CSV table of C-alpha atoms in Angstrom, one decimal:
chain,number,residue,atom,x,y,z
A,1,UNK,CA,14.7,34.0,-102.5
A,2,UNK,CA,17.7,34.1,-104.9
A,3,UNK,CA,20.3,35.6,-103.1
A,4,UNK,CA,20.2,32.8,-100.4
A,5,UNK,CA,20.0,30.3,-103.4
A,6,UNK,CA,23.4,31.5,-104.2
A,7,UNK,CA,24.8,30.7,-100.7
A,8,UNK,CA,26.9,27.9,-99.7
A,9,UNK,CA,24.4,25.1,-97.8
A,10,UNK,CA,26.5,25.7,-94.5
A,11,UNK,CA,25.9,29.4,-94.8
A,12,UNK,CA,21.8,28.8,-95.5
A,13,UNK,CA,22.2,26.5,-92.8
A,14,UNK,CA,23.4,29.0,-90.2
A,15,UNK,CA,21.3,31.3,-91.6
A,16,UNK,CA,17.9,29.8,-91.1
A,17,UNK,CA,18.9,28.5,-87.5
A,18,UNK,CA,19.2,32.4,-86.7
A,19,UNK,CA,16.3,33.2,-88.7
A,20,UNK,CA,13.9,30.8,-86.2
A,21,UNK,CA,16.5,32.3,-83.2
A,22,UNK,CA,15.5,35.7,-84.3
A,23,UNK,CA,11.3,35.1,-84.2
A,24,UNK,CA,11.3,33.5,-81.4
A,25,UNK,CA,13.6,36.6,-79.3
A,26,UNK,CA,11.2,39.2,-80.7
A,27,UNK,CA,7.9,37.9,-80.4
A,28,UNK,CA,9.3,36.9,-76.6
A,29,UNK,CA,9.9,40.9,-76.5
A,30,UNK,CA,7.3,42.6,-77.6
A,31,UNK,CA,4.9,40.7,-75.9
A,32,UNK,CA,5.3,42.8,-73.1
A,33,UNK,CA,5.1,46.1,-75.2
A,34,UNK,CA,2.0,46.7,-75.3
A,35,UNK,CA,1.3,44.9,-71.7
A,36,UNK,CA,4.2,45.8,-69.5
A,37,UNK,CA,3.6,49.2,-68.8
A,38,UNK,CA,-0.3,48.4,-67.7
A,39,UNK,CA,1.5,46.1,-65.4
A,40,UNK,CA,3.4,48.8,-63.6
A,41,UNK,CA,0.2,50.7,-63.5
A,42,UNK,CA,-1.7,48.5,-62.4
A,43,UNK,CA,0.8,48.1,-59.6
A,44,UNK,CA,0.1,51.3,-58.3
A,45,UNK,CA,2.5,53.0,-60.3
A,46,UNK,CA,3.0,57.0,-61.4
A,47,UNK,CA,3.3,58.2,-65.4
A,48,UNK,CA,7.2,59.1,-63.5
A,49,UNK,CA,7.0,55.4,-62.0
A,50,UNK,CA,6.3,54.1,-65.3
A,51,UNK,CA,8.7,55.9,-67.0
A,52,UNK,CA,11.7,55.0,-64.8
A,53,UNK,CA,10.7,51.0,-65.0
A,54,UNK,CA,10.4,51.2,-68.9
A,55,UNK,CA,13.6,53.3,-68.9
A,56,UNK,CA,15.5,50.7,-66.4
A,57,UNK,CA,15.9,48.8,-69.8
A,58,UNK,CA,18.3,50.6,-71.0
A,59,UNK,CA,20.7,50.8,-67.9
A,60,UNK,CA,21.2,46.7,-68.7
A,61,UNK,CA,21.8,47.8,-72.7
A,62,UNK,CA,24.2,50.8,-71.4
A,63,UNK,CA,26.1,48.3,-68.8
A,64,UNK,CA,26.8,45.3,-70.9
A,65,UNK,CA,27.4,46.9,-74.6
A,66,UNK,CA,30.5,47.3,-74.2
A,67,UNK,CA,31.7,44.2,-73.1
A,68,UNK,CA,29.4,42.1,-74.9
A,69,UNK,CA,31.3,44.3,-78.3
A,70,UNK,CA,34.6,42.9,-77.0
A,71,UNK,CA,33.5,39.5,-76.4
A,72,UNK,CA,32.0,39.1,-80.0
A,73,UNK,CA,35.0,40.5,-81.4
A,74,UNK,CA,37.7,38.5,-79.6
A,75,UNK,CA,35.6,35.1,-78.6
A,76,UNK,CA,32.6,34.1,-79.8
A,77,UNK,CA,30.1,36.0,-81.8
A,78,UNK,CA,27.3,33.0,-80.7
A,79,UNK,CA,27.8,33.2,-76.8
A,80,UNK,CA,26.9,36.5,-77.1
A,81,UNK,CA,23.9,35.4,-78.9
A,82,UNK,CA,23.5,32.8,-76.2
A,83,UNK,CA,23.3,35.1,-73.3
A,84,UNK,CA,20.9,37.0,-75.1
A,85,UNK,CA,18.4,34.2,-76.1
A,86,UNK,CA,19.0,33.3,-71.7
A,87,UNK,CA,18.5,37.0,-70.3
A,88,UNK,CA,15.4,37.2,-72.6
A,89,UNK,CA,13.6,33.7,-71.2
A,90,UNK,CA,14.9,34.4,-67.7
A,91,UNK,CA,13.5,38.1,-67.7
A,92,UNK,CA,9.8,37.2,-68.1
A,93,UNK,CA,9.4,35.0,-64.9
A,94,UNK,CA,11.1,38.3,-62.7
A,95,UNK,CA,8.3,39.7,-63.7
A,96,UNK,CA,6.0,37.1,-62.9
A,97,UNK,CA,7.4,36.9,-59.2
A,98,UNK,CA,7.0,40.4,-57.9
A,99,UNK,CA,5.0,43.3,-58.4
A,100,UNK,CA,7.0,45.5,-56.3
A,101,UNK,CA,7.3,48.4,-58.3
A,102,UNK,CA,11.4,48.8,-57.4
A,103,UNK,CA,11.8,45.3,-58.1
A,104,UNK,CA,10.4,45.4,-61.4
A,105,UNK,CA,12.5,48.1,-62.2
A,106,UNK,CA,15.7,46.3,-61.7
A,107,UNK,CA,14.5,43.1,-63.3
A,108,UNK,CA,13.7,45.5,-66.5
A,109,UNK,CA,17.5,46.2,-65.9
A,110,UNK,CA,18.3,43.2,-66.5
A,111,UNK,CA,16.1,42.3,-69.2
A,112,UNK,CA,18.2,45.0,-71.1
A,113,UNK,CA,20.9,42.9,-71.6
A,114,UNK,CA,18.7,40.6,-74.0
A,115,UNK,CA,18.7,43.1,-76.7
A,116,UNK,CA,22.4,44.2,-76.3
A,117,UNK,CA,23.3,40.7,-76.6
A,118,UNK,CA,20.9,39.2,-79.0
A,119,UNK,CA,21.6,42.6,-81.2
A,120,UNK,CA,25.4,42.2,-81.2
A,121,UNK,CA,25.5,38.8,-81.4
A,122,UNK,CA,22.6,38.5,-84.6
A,123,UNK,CA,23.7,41.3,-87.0
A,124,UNK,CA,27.6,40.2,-86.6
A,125,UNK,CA,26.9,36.4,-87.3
A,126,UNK,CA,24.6,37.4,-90.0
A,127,UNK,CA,27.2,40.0,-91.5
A,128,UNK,CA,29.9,37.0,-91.2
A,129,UNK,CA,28.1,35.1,-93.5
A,130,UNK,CA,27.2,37.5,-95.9
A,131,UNK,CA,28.7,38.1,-99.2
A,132,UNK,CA,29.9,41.8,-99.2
A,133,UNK,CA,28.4,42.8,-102.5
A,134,UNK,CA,24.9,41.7,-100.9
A,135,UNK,CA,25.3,42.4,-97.3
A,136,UNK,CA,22.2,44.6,-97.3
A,137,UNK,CA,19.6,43.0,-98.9
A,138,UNK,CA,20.5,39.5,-96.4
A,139,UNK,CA,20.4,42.1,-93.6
A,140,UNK,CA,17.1,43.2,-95.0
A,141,UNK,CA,15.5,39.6,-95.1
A,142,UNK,CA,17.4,38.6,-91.7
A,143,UNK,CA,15.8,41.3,-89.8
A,144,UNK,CA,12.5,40.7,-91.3
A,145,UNK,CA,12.4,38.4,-88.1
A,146,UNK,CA,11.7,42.0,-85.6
A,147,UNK,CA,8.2,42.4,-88.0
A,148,UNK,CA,7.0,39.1,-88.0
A,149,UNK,CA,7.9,38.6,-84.2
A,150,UNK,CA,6.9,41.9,-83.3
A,151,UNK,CA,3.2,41.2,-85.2
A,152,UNK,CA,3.0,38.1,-83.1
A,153,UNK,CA,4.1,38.7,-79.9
A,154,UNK,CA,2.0,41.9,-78.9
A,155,UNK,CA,-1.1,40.6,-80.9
A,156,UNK,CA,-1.2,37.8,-78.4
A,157,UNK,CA,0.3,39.2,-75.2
A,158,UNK,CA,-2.2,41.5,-75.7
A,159,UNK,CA,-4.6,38.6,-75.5
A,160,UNK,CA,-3.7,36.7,-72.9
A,161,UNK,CA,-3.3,39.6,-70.5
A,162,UNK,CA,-6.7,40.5,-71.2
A,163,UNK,CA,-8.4,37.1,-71.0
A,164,UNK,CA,-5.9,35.3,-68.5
A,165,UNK,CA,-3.8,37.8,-66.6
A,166,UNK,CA,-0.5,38.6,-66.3
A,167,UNK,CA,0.8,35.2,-65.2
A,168,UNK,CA,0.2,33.4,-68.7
A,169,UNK,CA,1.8,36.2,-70.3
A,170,UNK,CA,5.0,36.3,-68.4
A,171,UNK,CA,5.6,32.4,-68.6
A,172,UNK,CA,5.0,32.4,-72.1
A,173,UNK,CA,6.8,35.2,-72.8
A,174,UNK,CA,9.6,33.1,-70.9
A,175,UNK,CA,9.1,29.7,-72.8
A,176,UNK,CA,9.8,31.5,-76.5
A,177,UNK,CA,13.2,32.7,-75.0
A,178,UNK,CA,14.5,29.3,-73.8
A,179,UNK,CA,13.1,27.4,-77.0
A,180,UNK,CA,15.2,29.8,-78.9
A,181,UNK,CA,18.1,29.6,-76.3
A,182,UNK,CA,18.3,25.6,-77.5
A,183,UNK,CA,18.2,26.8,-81.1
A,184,UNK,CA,20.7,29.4,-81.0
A,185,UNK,CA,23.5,26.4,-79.8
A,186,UNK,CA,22.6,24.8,-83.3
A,187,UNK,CA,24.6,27.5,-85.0
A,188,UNK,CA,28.0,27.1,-86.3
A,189,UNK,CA,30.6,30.6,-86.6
A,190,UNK,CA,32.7,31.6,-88.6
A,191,UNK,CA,35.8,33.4,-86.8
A,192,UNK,CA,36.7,36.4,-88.4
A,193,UNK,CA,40.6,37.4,-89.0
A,194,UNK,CA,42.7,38.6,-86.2
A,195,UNK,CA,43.0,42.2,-88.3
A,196,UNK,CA,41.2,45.7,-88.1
A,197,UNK,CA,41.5,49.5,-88.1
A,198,UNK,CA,40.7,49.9,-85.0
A,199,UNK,CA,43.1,47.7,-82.4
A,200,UNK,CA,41.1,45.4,-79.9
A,201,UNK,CA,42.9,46.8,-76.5
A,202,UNK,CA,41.3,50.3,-77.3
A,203,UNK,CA,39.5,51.2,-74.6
A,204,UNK,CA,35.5,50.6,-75.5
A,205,UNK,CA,34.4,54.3,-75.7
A,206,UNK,CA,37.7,56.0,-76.9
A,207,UNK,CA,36.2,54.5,-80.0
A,208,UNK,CA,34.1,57.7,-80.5
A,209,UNK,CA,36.8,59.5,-81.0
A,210,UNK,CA,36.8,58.0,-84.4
A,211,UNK,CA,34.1,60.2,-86.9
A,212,UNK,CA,33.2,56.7,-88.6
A,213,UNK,CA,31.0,55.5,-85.6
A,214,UNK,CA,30.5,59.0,-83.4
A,215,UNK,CA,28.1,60.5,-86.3
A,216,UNK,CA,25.9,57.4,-86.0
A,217,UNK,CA,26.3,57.1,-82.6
A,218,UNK,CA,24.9,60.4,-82.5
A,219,UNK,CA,22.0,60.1,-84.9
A,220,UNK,CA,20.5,57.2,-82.9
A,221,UNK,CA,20.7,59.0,-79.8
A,222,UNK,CA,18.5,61.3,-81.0
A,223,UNK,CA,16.2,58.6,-82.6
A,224,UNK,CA,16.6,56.4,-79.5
A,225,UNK,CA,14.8,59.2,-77.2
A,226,UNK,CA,11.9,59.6,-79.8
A,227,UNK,CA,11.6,55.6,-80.2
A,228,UNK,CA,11.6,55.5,-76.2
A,229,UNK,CA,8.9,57.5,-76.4
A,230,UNK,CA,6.6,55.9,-78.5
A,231,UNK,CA,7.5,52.3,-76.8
A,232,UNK,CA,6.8,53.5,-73.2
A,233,UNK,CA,3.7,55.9,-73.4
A,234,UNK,CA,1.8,54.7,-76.7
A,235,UNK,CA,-0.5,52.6,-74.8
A,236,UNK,CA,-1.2,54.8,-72.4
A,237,UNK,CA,-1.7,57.5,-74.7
A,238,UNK,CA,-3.9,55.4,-76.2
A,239,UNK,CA,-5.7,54.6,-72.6
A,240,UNK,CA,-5.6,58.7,-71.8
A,241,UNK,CA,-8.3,59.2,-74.6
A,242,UNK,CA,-10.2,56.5,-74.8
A,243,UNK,CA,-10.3,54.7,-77.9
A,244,UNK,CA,-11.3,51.5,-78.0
A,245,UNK,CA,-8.5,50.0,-79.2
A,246,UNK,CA,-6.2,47.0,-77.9
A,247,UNK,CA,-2.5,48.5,-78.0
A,248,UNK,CA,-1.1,45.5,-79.2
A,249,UNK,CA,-2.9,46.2,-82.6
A,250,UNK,CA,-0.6,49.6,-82.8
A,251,UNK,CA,2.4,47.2,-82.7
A,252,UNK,CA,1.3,44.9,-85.3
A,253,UNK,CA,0.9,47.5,-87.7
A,254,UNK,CA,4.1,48.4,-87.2
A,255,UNK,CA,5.0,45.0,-87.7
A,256,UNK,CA,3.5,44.6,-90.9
A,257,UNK,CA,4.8,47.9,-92.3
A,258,UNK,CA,8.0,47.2,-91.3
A,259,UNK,CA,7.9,43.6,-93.4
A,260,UNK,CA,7.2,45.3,-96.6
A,261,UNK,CA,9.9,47.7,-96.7
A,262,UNK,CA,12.8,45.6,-95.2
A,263,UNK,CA,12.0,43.5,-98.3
A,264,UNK,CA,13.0,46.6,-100.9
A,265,UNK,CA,15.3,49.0,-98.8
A,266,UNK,CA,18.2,46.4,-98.4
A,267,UNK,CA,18.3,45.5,-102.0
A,268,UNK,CA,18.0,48.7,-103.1
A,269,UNK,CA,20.7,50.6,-100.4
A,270,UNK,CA,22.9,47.9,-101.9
A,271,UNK,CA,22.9,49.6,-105.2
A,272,UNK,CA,21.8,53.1,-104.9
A,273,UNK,CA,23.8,53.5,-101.2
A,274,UNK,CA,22.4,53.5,-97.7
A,275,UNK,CA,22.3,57.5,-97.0
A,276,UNK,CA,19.4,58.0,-98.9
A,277,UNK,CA,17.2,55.4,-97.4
A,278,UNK,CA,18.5,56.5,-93.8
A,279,UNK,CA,17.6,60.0,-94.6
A,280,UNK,CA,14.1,59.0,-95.6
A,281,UNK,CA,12.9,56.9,-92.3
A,282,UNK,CA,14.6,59.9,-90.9
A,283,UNK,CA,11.9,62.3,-92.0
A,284,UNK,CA,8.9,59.1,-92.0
A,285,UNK,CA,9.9,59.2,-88.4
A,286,UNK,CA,9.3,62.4,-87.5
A,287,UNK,CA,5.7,62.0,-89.7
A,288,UNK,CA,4.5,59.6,-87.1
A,289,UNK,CA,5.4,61.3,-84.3
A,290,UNK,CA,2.8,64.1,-85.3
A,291,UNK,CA,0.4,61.9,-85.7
A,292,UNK,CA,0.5,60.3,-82.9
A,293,UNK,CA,0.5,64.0,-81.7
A,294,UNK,CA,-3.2,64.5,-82.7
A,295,UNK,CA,-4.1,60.7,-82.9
A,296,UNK,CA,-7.8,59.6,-81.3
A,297,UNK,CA,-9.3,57.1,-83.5
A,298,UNK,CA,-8.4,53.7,-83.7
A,299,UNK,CA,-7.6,54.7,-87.6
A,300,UNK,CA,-5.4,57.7,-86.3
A,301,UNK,CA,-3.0,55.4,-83.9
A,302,UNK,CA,-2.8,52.5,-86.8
A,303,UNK,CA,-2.0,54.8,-90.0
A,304,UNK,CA,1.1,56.0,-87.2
A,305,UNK,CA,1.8,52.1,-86.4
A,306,UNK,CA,2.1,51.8,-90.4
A,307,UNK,CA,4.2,55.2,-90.5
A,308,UNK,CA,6.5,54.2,-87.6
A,309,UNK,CA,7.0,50.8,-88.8
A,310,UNK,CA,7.9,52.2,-92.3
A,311,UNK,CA,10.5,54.6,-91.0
A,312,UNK,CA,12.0,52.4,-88.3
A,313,UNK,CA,11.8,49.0,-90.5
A,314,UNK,CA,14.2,51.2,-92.7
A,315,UNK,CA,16.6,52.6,-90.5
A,316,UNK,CA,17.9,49.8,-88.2
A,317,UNK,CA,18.9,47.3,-90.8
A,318,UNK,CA,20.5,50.1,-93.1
A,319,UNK,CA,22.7,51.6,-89.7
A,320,UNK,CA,23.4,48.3,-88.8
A,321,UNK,CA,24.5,47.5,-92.7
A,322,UNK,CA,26.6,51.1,-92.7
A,323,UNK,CA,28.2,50.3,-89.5
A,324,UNK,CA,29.5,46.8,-91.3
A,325,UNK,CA,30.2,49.1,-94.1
A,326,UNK,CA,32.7,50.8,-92.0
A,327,UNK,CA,34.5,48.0,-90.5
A,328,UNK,CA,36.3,45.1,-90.7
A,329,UNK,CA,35.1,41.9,-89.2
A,330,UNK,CA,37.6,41.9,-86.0
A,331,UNK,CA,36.2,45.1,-84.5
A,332,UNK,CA,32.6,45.0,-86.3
A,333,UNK,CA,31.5,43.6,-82.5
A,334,UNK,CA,32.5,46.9,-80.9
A,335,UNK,CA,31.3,49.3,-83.7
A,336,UNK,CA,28.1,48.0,-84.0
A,337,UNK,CA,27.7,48.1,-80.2
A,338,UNK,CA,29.0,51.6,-79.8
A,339,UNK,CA,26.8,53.1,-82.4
A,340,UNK,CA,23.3,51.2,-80.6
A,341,UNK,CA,24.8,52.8,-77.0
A,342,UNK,CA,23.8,55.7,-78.6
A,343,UNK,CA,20.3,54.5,-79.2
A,344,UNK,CA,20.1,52.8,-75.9
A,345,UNK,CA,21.1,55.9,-73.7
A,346,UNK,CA,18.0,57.8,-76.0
A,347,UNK,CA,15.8,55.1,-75.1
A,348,UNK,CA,16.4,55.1,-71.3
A,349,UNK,CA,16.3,58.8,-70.8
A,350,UNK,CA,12.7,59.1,-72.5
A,351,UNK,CA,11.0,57.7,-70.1
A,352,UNK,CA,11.9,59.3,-67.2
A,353,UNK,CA,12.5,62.5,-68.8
A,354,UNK,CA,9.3,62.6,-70.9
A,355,UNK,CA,7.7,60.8,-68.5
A,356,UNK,CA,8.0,64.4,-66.1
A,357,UNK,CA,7.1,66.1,-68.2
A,358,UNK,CA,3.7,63.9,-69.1
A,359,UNK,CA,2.8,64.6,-64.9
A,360,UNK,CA,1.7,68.1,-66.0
A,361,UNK,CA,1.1,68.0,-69.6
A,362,UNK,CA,-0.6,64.6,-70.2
A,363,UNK,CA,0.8,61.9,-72.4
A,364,UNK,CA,0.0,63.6,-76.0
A,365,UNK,CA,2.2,66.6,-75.7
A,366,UNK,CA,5.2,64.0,-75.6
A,367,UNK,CA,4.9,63.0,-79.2
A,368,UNK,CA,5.6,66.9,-80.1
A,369,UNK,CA,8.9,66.8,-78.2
A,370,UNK,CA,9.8,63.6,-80.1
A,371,UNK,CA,8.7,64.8,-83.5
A,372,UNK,CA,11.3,67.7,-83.2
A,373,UNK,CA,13.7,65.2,-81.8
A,374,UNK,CA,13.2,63.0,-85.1
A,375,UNK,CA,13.7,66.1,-87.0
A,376,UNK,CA,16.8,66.6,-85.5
A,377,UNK,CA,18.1,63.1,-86.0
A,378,UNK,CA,18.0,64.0,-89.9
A,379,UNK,CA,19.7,67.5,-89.4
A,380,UNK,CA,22.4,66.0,-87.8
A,381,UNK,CA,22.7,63.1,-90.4
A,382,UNK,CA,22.4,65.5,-93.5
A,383,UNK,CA,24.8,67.8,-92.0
A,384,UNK,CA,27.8,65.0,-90.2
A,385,UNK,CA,27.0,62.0,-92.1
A,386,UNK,CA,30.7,62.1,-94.0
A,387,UNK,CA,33.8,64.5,-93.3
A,388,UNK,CA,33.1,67.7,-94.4
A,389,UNK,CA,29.1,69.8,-95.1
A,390,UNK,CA,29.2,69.2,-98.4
A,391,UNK,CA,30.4,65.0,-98.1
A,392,UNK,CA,27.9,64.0,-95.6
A,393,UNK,CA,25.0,66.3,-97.6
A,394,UNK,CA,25.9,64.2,-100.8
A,395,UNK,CA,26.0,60.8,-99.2
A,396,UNK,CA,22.9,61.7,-97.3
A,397,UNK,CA,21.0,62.1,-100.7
A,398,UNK,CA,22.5,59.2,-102.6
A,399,UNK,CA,24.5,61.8,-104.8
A,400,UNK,CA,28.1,60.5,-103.6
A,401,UNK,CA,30.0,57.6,-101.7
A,402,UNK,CA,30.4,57.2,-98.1
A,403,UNK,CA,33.9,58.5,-97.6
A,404,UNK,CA,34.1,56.3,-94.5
A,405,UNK,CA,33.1,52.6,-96.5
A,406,UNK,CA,35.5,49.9,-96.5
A,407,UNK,CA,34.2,48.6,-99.3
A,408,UNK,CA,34.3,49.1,-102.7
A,409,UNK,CA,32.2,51.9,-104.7
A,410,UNK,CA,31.6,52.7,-108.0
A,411,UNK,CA,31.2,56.4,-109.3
A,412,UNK,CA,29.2,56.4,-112.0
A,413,UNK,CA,28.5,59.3,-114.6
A,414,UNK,CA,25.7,60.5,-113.3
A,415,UNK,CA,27.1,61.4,-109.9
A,416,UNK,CA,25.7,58.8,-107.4
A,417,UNK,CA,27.7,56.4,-106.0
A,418,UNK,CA,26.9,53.0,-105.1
A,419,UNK,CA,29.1,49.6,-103.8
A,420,UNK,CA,30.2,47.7,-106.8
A,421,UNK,CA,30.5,44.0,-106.7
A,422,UNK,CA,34.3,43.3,-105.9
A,423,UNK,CA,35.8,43.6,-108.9
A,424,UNK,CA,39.6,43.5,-110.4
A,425,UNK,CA,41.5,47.5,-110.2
A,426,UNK,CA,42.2,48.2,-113.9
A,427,UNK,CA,45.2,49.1,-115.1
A,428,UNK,CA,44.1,51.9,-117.2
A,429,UNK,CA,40.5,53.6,-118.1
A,430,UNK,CA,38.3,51.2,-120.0
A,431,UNK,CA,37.5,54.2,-122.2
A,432,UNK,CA,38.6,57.9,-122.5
A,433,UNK,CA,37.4,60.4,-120.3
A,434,UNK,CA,35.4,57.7,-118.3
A,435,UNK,CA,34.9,59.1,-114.7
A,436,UNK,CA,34.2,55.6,-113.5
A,437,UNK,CA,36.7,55.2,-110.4
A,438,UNK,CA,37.2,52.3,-108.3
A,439,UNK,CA,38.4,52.5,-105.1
A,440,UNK,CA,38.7,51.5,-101.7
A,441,UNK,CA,39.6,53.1,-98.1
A,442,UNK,CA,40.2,52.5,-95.1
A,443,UNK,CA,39.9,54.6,-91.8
């Protein structure tokens, strides 16, 4: 690809060490997706039981965000990588040892703390290396890493649950993670300078007191309890009626729909803005929640695999690229980790909240609740995207600039707004009556 043609070697160096890092972390992940909550099942366990184990995840994100942020920001942005890469090959053989339903629960716990490392640690690197004026089209190839290890690792944990049994599964899913543990210590950081808006000795969540991060913090709360949804009860949904179908295929259509459009959406967010992209997976979101609402073919529950992976393949790189947007590199750590609490604390109360409310109503009527959720997300981004109704409803279409951007935008003629390359301030208007404006800000 061009863009990492244009890179200095040490930067493709890095690069492709985290790429490898990055496959190997989520094909050890999902390939417990579609397997893991069978496990708990077939431990005896309740659609409530279930719930609170898959949930239990997100009590190890919640914990450890905040001072995995502070770490990244004021140590080391690759032993935060490190512990993830460890937690996520550790994990996998807790699993192996028990099947005491409590104990699973608090091993899921602690499996949690893979993702809010790995995340933190991955996106910030990957942003430190970055060139500004293409930070989201390198995001959008980086992350291609979730697709293509999220189309391998359920496909085969899938597999050798149903042909082996759960031990195989577990100890491979273990032997990705340390083989990615030994190549995450390959990479080499960049430290970031000492400077920011936002001081390093704030305390973690007085951070949302600033509207740059709380909006998005708030969107993916809102997403986070819909996406819980899906991850937790899809396969049993699936199970509940009866199509003949291994779950793991789901997640590999959402795999491969996520591929395509992390290939365009980056690229294209870099010149056109990221509100409108975020507004569409939005609204493609919400799509495949209803159809997972009256889903029962095997055709049914992959067109919403290529649905969610289309909305979701969208929205986490271009989030993750806003949040970089919005700050500088000495407190980027922190942001980034605030905003994906938000997402975290969704995740981890959908499955013990939806999964109540599946004892009476059975696993389908879920997907309604989290369609509405998903609808909600967008409200809330159309309306408090940007200071002011009128701001955030602008940026939200692609018909102004994010108010909030520490980067450089361009106004063009038209109306739209998108981040320039970094170019010189002019001393006066190249023409008369130009509306072109440069600027810059910083909140």
């Amino acid at each position: 690809m061009r863009v990492f043609r244009q890179l200095q070697p040490a930067q493709r160096r890095n690069l492709s060490i985290l790429f490898i890092a990055g496959l190997l972390f989520w094909a050890s992940l999902s390939s417990l997706l579609p397997t893991l909550p069978l496990y708990v099942s077939d431990a005896g366990g309740t659609p409530q039981q279930i719930g609170l184990v898959m949930g239990a995840f997100s009590i190890g994100l919640l914990a450890s965000r905040s001072w995995l942020g502070r770490l990244a920001d004021r140590r080391s942005r690759q032993i935060v990588l490190l512990i993830g890469m460890g937690v996520v090959g550790l994990a996998p053989l807790g699993y192996w040892l028990s099947d005491w339903i409590p104990l699973i629960a608090l091993v899921r716990a602690f499996h949690g703390i893979s993702i809010a490392a790995f995340a933190t640690g991955y996106v910030t690197l990957v942003v430190d290396f970055a060139p500004e004026e293409k930070r989201g089209e390198i995001l959008g190839y980086m992350s291609l890493v979730n697709p293509i290890g999220a189309a391998i690792g359920p496909a085969l944990g899938g597999f050798l649950q149903e042909f082996a049994g759960y031990s195989p599964l577990f100890l491979f899913s273990a032997l990705l993670g340390l083989v990615g543990f030994v190549c995450t210590r390959a990479v080499r950081e960049q430290r970031p300078e000492q400077m920011g808006s936002l001081s390093v000795d704030l305390p973690f969540w007085s951070l949302l007191g600033s509207p740059k991060v709380r909006s998005l913090t708030l969107v993916m709360f809102l997403v986070g309890l819909a996406f819980g949804t899906q991850t937790t009860f899809v396969a049993l949904l699936i199970q509940e009626t009866a199509v003949p179908m291994n779950p793991g295929l789901f997640y590999t259509a959402v795999a491969f729909a996520s591929f395509g459009v992390r290939l365009l959406a980056g690229r294209a967010s870099d010149r056109f803005g990221r509100g409108p992209f975020i507004s569409i997976s939005l609204a493609t979101y919400a799509l495949a929640m209803l159809i997972l609402l009256g889903a029962n073919s095997m055709g049914a529950f992959l067109l919403a695999g290529v649905v969610v992976g289309s909305g979701f393949g969208t929205l986490i790189p271009l989030i993750s690229a806003l949040v970089a947007d919005r700050s500088s590199p000495i407190e980027r750590g922190r942001l980034f980790s605030l905003v994906m609490c938000g997402f975290d604390l969704g995740i981890g109360l959908a499955g013990p909240v939806l999964g109540t409310l599946a004892v009476g109503s059975g696993y389908r009527a879920m997907f309604g609740y989290a369609a509405l959720l998903s609808l909600a997300s967008l409200v809330y981004f159309l309306a408090f995207s940007n200071p002011g109704r009128g701001a955030s409803l602008r940026f939200a279409l692609g018909l102004g600039p994010d108010e909030f951007s520490q980067r450089e935008v361009v106004d063009d003629p038209q109306g739209r707004a998108g981040p320039s390359e970094k170019l010189p301030e002019p001393s006066a208007p190249s023409r008369e009556g130009s509306p072109t404006a440069v600027r810059s800000r910083r909140l």
